[in-house]
Structures are given as C-alpha cells and as structure tokens.
Coordinates of C-alpha atoms in Angstrom, one line a residue:
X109 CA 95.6 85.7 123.5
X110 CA 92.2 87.0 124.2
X111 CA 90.8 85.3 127.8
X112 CA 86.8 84.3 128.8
X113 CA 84.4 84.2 131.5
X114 CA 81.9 81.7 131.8
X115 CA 80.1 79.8 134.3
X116 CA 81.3 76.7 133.2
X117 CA 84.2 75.3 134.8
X118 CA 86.9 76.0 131.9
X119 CA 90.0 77.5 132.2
X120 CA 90.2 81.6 131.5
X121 CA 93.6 80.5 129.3
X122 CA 91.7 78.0 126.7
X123 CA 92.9 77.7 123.2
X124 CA 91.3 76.0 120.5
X125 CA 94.7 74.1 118.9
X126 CA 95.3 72.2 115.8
X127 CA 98.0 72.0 113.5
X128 CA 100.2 74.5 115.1
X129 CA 97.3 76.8 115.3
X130 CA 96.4 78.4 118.5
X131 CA 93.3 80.5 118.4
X132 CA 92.4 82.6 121.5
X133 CA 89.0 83.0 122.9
X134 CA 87.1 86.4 123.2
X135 CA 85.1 87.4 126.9
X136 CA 82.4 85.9 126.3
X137 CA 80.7 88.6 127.9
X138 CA 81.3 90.8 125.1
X139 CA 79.1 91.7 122.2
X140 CA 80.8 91.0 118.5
X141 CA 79.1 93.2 116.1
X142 CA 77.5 91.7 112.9
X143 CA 78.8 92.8 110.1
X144 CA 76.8 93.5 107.0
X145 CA 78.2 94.9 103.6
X146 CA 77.0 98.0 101.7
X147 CA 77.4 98.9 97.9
X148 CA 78.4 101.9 97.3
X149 CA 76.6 103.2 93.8
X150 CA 79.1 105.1 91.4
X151 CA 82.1 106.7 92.7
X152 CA 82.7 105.8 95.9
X153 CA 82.9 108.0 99.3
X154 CA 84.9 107.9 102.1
X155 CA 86.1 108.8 105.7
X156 CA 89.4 110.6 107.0
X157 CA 89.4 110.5 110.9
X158 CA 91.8 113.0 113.2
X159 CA 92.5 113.0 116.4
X160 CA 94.9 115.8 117.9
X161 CA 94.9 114.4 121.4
X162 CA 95.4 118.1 122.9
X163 CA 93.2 119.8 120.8
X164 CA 93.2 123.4 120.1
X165 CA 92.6 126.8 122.5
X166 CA 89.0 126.8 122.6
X167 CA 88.5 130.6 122.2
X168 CA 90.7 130.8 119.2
X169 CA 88.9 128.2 117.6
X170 CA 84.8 128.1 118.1
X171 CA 83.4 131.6 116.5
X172 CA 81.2 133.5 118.9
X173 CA 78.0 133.2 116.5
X174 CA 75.8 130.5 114.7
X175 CA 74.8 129.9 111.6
X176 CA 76.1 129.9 107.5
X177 CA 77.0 133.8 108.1
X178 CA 79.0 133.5 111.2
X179 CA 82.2 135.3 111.9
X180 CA 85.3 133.4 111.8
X181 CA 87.3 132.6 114.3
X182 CA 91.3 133.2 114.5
X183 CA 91.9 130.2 113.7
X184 CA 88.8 129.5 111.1
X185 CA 90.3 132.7 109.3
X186 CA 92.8 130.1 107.9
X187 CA 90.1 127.7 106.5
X188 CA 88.3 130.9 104.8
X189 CA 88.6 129.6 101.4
X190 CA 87.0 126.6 102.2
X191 CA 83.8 128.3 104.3
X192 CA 81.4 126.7 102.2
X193 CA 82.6 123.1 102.3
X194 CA 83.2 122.2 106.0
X195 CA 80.9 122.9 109.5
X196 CA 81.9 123.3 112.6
X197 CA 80.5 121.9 115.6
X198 CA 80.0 123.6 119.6
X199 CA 78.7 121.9 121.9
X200 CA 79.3 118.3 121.2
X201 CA 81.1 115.3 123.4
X202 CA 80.9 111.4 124.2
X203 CA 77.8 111.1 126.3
X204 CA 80.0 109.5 129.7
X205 CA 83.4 109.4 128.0
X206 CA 85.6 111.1 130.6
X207 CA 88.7 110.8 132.3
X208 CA 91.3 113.1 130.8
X209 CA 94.1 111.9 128.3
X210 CA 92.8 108.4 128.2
X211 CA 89.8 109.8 126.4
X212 CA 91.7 109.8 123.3
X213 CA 90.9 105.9 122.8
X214 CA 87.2 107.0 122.9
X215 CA 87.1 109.5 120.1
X216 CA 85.8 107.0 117.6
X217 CA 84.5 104.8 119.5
X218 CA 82.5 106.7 122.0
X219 CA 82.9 104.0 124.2
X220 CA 82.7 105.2 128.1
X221 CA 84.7 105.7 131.4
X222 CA 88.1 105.2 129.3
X223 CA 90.1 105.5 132.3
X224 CA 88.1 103.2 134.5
X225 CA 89.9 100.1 135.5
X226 CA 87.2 97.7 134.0
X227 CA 87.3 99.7 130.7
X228 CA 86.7 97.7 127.6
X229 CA 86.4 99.4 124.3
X230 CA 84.3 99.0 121.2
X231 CA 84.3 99.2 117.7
X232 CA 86.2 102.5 116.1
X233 CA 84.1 104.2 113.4
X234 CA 86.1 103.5 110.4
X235 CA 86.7 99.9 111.2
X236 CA 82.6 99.6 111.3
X237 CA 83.3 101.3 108.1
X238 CA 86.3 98.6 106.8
X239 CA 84.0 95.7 108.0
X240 CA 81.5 96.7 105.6
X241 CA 82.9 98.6 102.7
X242 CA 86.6 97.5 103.1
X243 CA 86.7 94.3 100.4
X244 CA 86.2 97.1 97.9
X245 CA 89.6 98.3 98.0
X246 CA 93.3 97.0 98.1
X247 CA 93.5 98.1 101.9
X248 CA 90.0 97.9 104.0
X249 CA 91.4 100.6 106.2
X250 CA 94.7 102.3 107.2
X251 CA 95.5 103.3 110.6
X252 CA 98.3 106.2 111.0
X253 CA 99.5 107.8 113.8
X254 CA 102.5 110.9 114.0
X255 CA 104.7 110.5 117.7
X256 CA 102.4 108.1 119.5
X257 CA 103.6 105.2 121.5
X258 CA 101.2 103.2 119.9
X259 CA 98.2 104.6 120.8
X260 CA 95.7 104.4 118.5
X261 CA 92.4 105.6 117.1
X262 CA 91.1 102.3 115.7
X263 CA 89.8 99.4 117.3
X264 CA 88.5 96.2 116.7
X265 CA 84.9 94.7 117.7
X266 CA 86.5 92.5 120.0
X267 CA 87.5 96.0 121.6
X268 CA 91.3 95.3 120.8
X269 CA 93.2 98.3 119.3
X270 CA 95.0 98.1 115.6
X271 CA 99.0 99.4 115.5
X272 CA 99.2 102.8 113.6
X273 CA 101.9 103.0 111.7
X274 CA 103.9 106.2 111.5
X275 CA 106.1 105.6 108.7
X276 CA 104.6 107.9 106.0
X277 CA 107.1 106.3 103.3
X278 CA 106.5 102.6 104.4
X279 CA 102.9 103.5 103.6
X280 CA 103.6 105.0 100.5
X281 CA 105.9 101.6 99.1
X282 CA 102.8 99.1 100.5
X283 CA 100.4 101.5 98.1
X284 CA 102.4 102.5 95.4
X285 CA 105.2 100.4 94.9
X286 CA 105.0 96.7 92.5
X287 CA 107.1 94.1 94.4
X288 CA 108.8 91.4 92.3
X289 CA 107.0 88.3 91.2
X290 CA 108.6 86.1 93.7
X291 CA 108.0 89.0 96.3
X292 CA 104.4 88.5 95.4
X293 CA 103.9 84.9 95.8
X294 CA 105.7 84.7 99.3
X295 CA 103.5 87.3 100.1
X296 CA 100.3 85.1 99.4
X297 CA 101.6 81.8 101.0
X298 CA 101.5 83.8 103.9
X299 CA 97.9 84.8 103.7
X300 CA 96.7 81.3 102.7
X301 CA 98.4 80.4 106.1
X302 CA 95.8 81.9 108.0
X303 CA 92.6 80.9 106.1
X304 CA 91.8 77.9 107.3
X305 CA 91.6 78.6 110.8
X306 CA 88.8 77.5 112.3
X307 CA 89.0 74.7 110.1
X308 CA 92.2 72.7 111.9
X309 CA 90.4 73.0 115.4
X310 CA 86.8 72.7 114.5
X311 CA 86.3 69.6 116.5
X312 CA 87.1 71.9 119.3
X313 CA 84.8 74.5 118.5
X314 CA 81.7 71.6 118.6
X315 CA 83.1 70.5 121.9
X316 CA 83.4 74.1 123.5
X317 CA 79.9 75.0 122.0
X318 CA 78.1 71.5 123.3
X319 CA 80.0 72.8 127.4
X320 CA 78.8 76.3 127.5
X321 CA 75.4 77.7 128.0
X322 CA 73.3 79.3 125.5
X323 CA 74.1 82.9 126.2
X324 CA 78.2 81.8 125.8
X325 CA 76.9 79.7 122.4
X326 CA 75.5 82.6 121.0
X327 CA 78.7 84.7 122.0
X328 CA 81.3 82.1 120.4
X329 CA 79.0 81.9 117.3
X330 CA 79.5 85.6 116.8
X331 CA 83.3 85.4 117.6
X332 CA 83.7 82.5 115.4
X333 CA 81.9 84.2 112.4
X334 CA 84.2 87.2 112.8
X335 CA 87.0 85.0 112.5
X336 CA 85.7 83.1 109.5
X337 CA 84.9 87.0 107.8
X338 CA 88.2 88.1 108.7
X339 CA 89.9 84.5 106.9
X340 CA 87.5 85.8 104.0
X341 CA 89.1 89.5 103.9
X342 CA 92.9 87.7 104.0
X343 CA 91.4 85.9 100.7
X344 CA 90.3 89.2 99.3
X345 CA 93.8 91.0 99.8
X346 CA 95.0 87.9 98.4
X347 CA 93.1 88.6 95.1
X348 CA 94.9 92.0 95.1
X349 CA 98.6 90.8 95.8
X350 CA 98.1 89.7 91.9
X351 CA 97.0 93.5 90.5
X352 CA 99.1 96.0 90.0
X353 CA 99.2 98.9 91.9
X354 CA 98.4 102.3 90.6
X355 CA 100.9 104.3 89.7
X356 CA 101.7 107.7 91.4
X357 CA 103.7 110.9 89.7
X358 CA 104.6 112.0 93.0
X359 CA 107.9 111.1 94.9
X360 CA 108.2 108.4 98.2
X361 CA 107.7 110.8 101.4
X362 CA 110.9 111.3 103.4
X363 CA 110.1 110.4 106.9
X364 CA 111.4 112.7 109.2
X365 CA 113.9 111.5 111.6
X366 CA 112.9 113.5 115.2
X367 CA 109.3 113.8 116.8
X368 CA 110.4 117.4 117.3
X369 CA 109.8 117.8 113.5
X370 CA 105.9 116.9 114.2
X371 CA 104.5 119.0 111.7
X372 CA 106.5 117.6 108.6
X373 CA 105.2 114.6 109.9
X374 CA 101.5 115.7 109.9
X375 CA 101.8 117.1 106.2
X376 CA 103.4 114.1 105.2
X377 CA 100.4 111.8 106.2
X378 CA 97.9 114.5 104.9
X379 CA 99.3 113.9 101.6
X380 CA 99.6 110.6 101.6
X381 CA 95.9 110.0 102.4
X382 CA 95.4 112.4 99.7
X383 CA 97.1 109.7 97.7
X384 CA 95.4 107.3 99.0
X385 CA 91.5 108.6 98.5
X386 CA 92.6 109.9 94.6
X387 CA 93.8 106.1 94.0
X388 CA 90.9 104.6 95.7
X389 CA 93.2 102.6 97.6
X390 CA 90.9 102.6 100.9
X391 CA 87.9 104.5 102.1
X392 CA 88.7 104.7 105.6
X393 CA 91.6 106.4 107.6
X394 CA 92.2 107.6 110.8
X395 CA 95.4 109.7 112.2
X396 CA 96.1 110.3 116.1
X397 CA 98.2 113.1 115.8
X398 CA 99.8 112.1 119.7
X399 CA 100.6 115.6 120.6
X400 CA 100.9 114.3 124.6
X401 CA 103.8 112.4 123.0
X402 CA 105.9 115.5 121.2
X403 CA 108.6 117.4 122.7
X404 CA 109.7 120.7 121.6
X405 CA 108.0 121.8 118.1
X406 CA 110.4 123.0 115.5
X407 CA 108.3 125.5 113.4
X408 CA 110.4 127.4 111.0
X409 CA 110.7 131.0 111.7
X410 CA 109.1 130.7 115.0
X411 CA 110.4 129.9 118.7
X412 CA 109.1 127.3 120.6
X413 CA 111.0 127.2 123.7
X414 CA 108.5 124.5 125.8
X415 CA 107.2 120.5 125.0
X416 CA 103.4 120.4 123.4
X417 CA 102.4 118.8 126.7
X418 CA 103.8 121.3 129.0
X419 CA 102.0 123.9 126.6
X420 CA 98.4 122.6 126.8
X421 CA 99.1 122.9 130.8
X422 CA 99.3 126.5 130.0
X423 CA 97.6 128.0 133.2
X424 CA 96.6 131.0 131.1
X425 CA 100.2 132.2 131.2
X426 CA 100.5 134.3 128.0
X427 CA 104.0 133.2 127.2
X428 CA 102.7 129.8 126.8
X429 CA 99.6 130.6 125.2
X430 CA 101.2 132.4 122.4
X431 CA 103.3 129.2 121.4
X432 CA 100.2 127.5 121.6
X433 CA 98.4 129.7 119.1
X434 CA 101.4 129.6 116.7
X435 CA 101.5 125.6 117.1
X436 CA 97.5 125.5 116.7
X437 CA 97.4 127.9 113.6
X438 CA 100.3 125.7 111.8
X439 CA 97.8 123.0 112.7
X440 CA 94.5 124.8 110.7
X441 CA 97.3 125.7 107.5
X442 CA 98.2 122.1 106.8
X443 CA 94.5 121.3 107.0
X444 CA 93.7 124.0 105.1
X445 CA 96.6 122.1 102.7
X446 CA 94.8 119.1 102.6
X447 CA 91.5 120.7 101.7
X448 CA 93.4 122.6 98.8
X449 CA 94.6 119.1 97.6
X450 CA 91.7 117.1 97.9
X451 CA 89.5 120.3 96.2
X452 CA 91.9 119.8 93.2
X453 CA 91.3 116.3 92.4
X454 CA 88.7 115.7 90.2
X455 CA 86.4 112.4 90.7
X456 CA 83.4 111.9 88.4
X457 CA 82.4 115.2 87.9
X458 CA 83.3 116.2 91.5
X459 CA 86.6 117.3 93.1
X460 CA 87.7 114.6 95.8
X461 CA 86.8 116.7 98.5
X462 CA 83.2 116.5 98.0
X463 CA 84.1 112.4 98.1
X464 CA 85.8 112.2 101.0
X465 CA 84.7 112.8 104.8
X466 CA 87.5 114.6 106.8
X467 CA 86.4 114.8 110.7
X468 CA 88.8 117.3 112.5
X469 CA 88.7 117.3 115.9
X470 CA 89.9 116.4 119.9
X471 CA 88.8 114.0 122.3
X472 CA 89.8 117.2 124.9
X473 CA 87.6 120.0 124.9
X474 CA 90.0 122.3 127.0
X475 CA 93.7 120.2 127.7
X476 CA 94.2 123.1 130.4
X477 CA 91.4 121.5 132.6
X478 CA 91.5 117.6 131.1
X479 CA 87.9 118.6 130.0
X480 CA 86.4 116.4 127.6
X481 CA 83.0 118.4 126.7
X482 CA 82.8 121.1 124.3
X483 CA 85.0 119.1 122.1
X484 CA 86.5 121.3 119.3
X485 CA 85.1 119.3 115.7
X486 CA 84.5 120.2 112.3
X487 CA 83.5 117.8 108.9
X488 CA 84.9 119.1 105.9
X489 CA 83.2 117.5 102.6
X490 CA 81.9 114.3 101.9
X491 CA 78.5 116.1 100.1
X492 CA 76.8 117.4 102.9
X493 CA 74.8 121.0 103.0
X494 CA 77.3 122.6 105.4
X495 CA 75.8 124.8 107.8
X496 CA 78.3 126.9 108.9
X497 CA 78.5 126.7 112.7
X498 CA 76.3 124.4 114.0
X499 CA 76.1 125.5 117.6
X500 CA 74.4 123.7 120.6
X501 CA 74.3 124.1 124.1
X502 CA 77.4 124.0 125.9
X503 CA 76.1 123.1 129.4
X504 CA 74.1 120.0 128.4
X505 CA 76.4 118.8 125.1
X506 CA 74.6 117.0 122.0
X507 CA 75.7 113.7 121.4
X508 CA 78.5 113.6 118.9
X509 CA 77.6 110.3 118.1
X510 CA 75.1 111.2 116.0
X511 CA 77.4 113.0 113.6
X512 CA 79.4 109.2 113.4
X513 CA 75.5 107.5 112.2
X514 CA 75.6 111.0 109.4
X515 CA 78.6 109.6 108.5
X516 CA 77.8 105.9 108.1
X517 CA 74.6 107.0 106.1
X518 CA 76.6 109.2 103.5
X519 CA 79.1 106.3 103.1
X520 CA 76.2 104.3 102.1
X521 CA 76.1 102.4 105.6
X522 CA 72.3 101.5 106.1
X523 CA 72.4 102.2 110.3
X524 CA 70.3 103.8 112.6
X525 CA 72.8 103.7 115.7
X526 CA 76.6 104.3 116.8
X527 CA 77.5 103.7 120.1
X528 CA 75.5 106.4 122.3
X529 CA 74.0 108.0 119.8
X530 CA 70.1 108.9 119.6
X531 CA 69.7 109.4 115.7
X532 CA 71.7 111.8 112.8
X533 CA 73.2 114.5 113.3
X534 CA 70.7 117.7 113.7
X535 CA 71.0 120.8 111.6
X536 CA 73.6 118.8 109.0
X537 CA 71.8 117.8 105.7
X538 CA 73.2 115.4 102.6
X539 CA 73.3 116.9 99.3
X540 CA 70.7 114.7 96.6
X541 CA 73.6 113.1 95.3

C-alpha cells in the first residue's frame, strides 16, 4: 500500500475502499508523469535495455581513440562485424547518481543518491516508453532479469519497481503459446476485475479531494488519472486475450536450473527478445543481468575458480583479472549473437536490427572502486548514423541522459527532457528514415 504526506490531518495509512476494493494512496509529494501516446508511422521501432550490474574491465573495453576509424578494443574485437551499426560511448554517467551497487536502480532512470536513505526513484526509460507506445502491442513492456533477487531495471512513475521475471520459458508460453478457450475467458474475468476501480470508491475520492489543499488536489488528480490509464491498458490486454498469438518455428527455452549456469541464462533471454521484437509482441525490454548475485561461472572449456562478485573486487591481482576477461569477452560474444540474430530478420525492407534499440551498458564504471562515472555504454541499431567512438571527457562526464531523450525521439516519443538530461545526445545523428 503506497502511504501520503499532507498537511491535513489524515492518517499516512488511508485507503479509499469500496466493494472489497482497497486502493492505496501515493506521497503526495511526488510528481506522477503525464502520459501522452505517440504513433509510430510504418514499421515500428523499439528499445532493448541491459544492465550488467558489474560491468566490464574498463581498459579492455573503451578503445584508446575517437572517432568512425578508431581501433578496437579487446573486447570490441568481438563486435567487429557489426562496427558500422553500433557506437560506443566514454565519458558518460548519471549526473549525481552515486553510491556503489545500489546505482543499478538508477541506470534507467537516472534518478539520484540511490543509496541515500530518503531515496525515491522515478520513472525507468522503457516504462516512459510502455506508457506511451505500449497499447500497440500484446505486452506494453517486458521486464527480465538473469540471478537477481528481484532487483530490477524498471520502474513505475509512482517510483515503485516492476518484478523481472527470469523464467526464459514462462516468457516464451505467455508470447507464443494459445491457451484453451476456457483458459482464455478466466483469464479476462480477471482483468475486468480491476477496471472499475476508481469507480467503487469514488465518493471517497470527492471527499479526499474537497480535505486537501490545492497542491495535494493537483497530486491526487494526477495519481488518480494514472490509475484510470492503467484500468484502460487492463482493457487493452483484454482485447488481446481474444487474438491468437503468433506462431514461432523455434522450440520453448529450457531454463537452466543453477545461477552458476549465468550465461545460458543470458543467451536464453537474448533470444527470446529476439522473438519478441521479430513478432512485434512489445517494443520495450529491459534485462539486469544481476552479476552481484552469481556465484561461480561455469564457462565451458574455461576455469573459473572465484564468485562474479569476488571477481569485480579484483585488486588488480592478475589471477583474478584473467577470469574476468574470459567472463567479460563471453559477455561481448552472446551480444555479438544477438546482433547476428536481429541483423538476419528482415522488417520492411530493413533487418530488425536497424528496428530495434539495444543499449549495452553498467550503472559501474570500474566495480573495483564502486565508481559510477565513466560508465561503459554502447547503442547498437535502431537507425542511427553511428559514430564509432563517441568520446567525451572523462573528468567532467556528459550526461548520459541525453542519449535516453535520442532514444525517446527515434521511438517516435515527441520529448525534449529525461530526468537530468540537458538536450539529445551530441555527436549521434538519426538516419532520414
């Protein structure tokens, strides 16, 4: 139940209540977003979010020059064939998003002080995205995760965080597979539970509204219209319940059964967002790949004798850095998969990649030190000009903010503003199309 603060003498635990309904209150402090709806024109793009919460060794990763024609780095050596459809960034962080591991909540939502005890956070990128592009597709957004303990990349405007789910096969049967008729009709009774809402306590709501001042007004008024948009996207998913889902050649995923086997699990979700994207099932996914949370790694024909954590905390020992490197390249291969997969899906005259967004990246710029500037990020696709290496200063760090507003604009998304950000992102330019 979400609590408020006002100067009115009501309790911080008010419901509004009717017919067995309980709906909690936001802070009324707290800012909901409006939400306004795009149209995309002709084949649609989207967004594919990830977050490896212990990012990569920073000097295997950024190249040591600038520009289309810079040399590639150890690990960019694995993205080679794909040179001319992704950038990398240097230089880029959260403007105030600090604290270490806790940072991870921040990544799309640049949201500051993430450890701070008065923390509240804000909306996620591809929920902005879901809230305005989402009723287009069977699922507005799907939030994944591989080993976390429910930490998770995407969050609400109310600042509360949505459950990833892990299960690559689960997933796969919600996209792909037809339940029975019966299966199909329970499953909308229990959306047309929810719609009506506000409509059971909405004496309440006049009675609340007439005892707070205007500031609080204005706050509920926003809270309440989320809550009568979200009762309008149950509606929408409850037009799809009734159309069949598309039909895939490929088999259900076999989830793997221990965290140890992390990278199985990463290759699993690449592919299944793959899926996803080439069905147009949803334009907007995220992935926190919760490396803080793996053990051991088991990477065929290589030994990895510490946990990921331990690892990170290398202390420049070269026994540990050279696990790291082999765990880190495995990481660039399966992305380099994904690019391979979404490069061979054709989509109105275009292969998927060029469709689809994929941000790569870590809310830690070096896990040794808990440092969370000079974040390690690249955009693959989407239809940009890629420049190569964009590289800016690594002293005083660009906002990497503006890359999210880039984003928003080549999804269609007429905005100006993300979180800290101070305009789009420089040196990155959209194709005409």
């Amino acid at each position: 139940m979400l609590r408020f603060i006002t100067r009115q003498p009501l309790s911080r635990r008010t419901m509004l209540r009717g017919m067995g309904v309980g709906l909690g209150l936001p802070l009324l402090n707290a800012m909901i977003p409006a939400t306004a709806r795009a149209q995309s024109a002709g084949a649609p793009r989207r967004m594919f979010a990830i977050c490896n919460n212990l990012g990569v060794l920073p000097g295997e990763f950024f190249p040591a020059d600038a520009g289309r024609d810079y040399t590639p780095s150890n690990y960019l050596k694995a993205l080679q064939d794909y040179r001319a459809d992704f950038t990398v960034f240097s230089g880029v962080s959260h403007p105030n998003v600090d604290g270490g591991h806790p940072s991870d909540i921040s990544f799309l939502t640049a949201a500051p002080h993430p450890a701070s005890s008065s923390f509240r956070n804000t909306i996620s990128l591809d929920q902005y995205i879901a809230e305005r592009v989402g009723n287009q597709t069977r699922f507005p957004s799907l939030t994944l995760a591989v080993n976390t303990g429910g930490r998770s990349l995407s969050w609400t405007g109310n600042g509360v965080a949505i459950p990833p789910e892990q299960s690559a096969a689960s997933i796969f049967r919600q996209m792909f597979v037809q339940g029975s008729a019966t299966e199909v009709e329970t499953k909308i009774a229990e959306l047309d539970t929810g719609r009506s809402i506000l409509d059971t306590v909405a004496d309440q709501v006049h009675d609340l509204e007439r005892s707070v001042g205007a500031a609080d007004r204005a706050r509920l008024d926003q809270y309440f219209t989320s809550v009568r948009e979200l009762e309008n996207r149950l509606q929408e998913s409850k037009g799809w319940e009734r159309k069949p889902k598309p039909v895939v050649k490929e088999p259900e995923p076999q989830d793997p059964t221990s965290p140890a086997q992390y990278m199985a699990k990463v290759a699993n979700m690449y592919r299944l967002v793959r899926l996803a994207f080439e069905t147009d099932s949803t334009r907007s996914v995220t992935l926190m790949l919760d490396s803080v949370s793996t053990p051991v790694v088991e990477i065929s024909g290589a030994t990895i004798s510490d946990g990921y954590h331990n690892l990170s905390h290398h202390g420049k020992s070269e026994a540990k850095l050279a696990q790291l490197r082999i765990i880190d390249s495995w990481h660039m291969r399966l992305l380099a998969d994904l690019f391979k997969g979404l490069r061979g899906v054709q989509e109105s005259g275009e292969t998927l990649l060029d469709r689809s967004m994929v941000l790569y990246g870590s809310n830690l710029g070096d896990a040794n030190a808990h440092s969370t500037t000079n974040m390690p990020v690249l955009l693959a696709g989407g239809g940009f000009r890629h420049a190569g290496h964009l590289a800016f200063d690594r002293n005083q760090n660009y906002p990497l903010p503006n890359l999210f507003v880039s984003i928003l604009q080549r999804m269609g998304i007429e905005t100006a503003r993300f979180s800290s950000s101070t305009g789009t992102m420089s040196g990155l330019d959209m194709t005409k199309a």
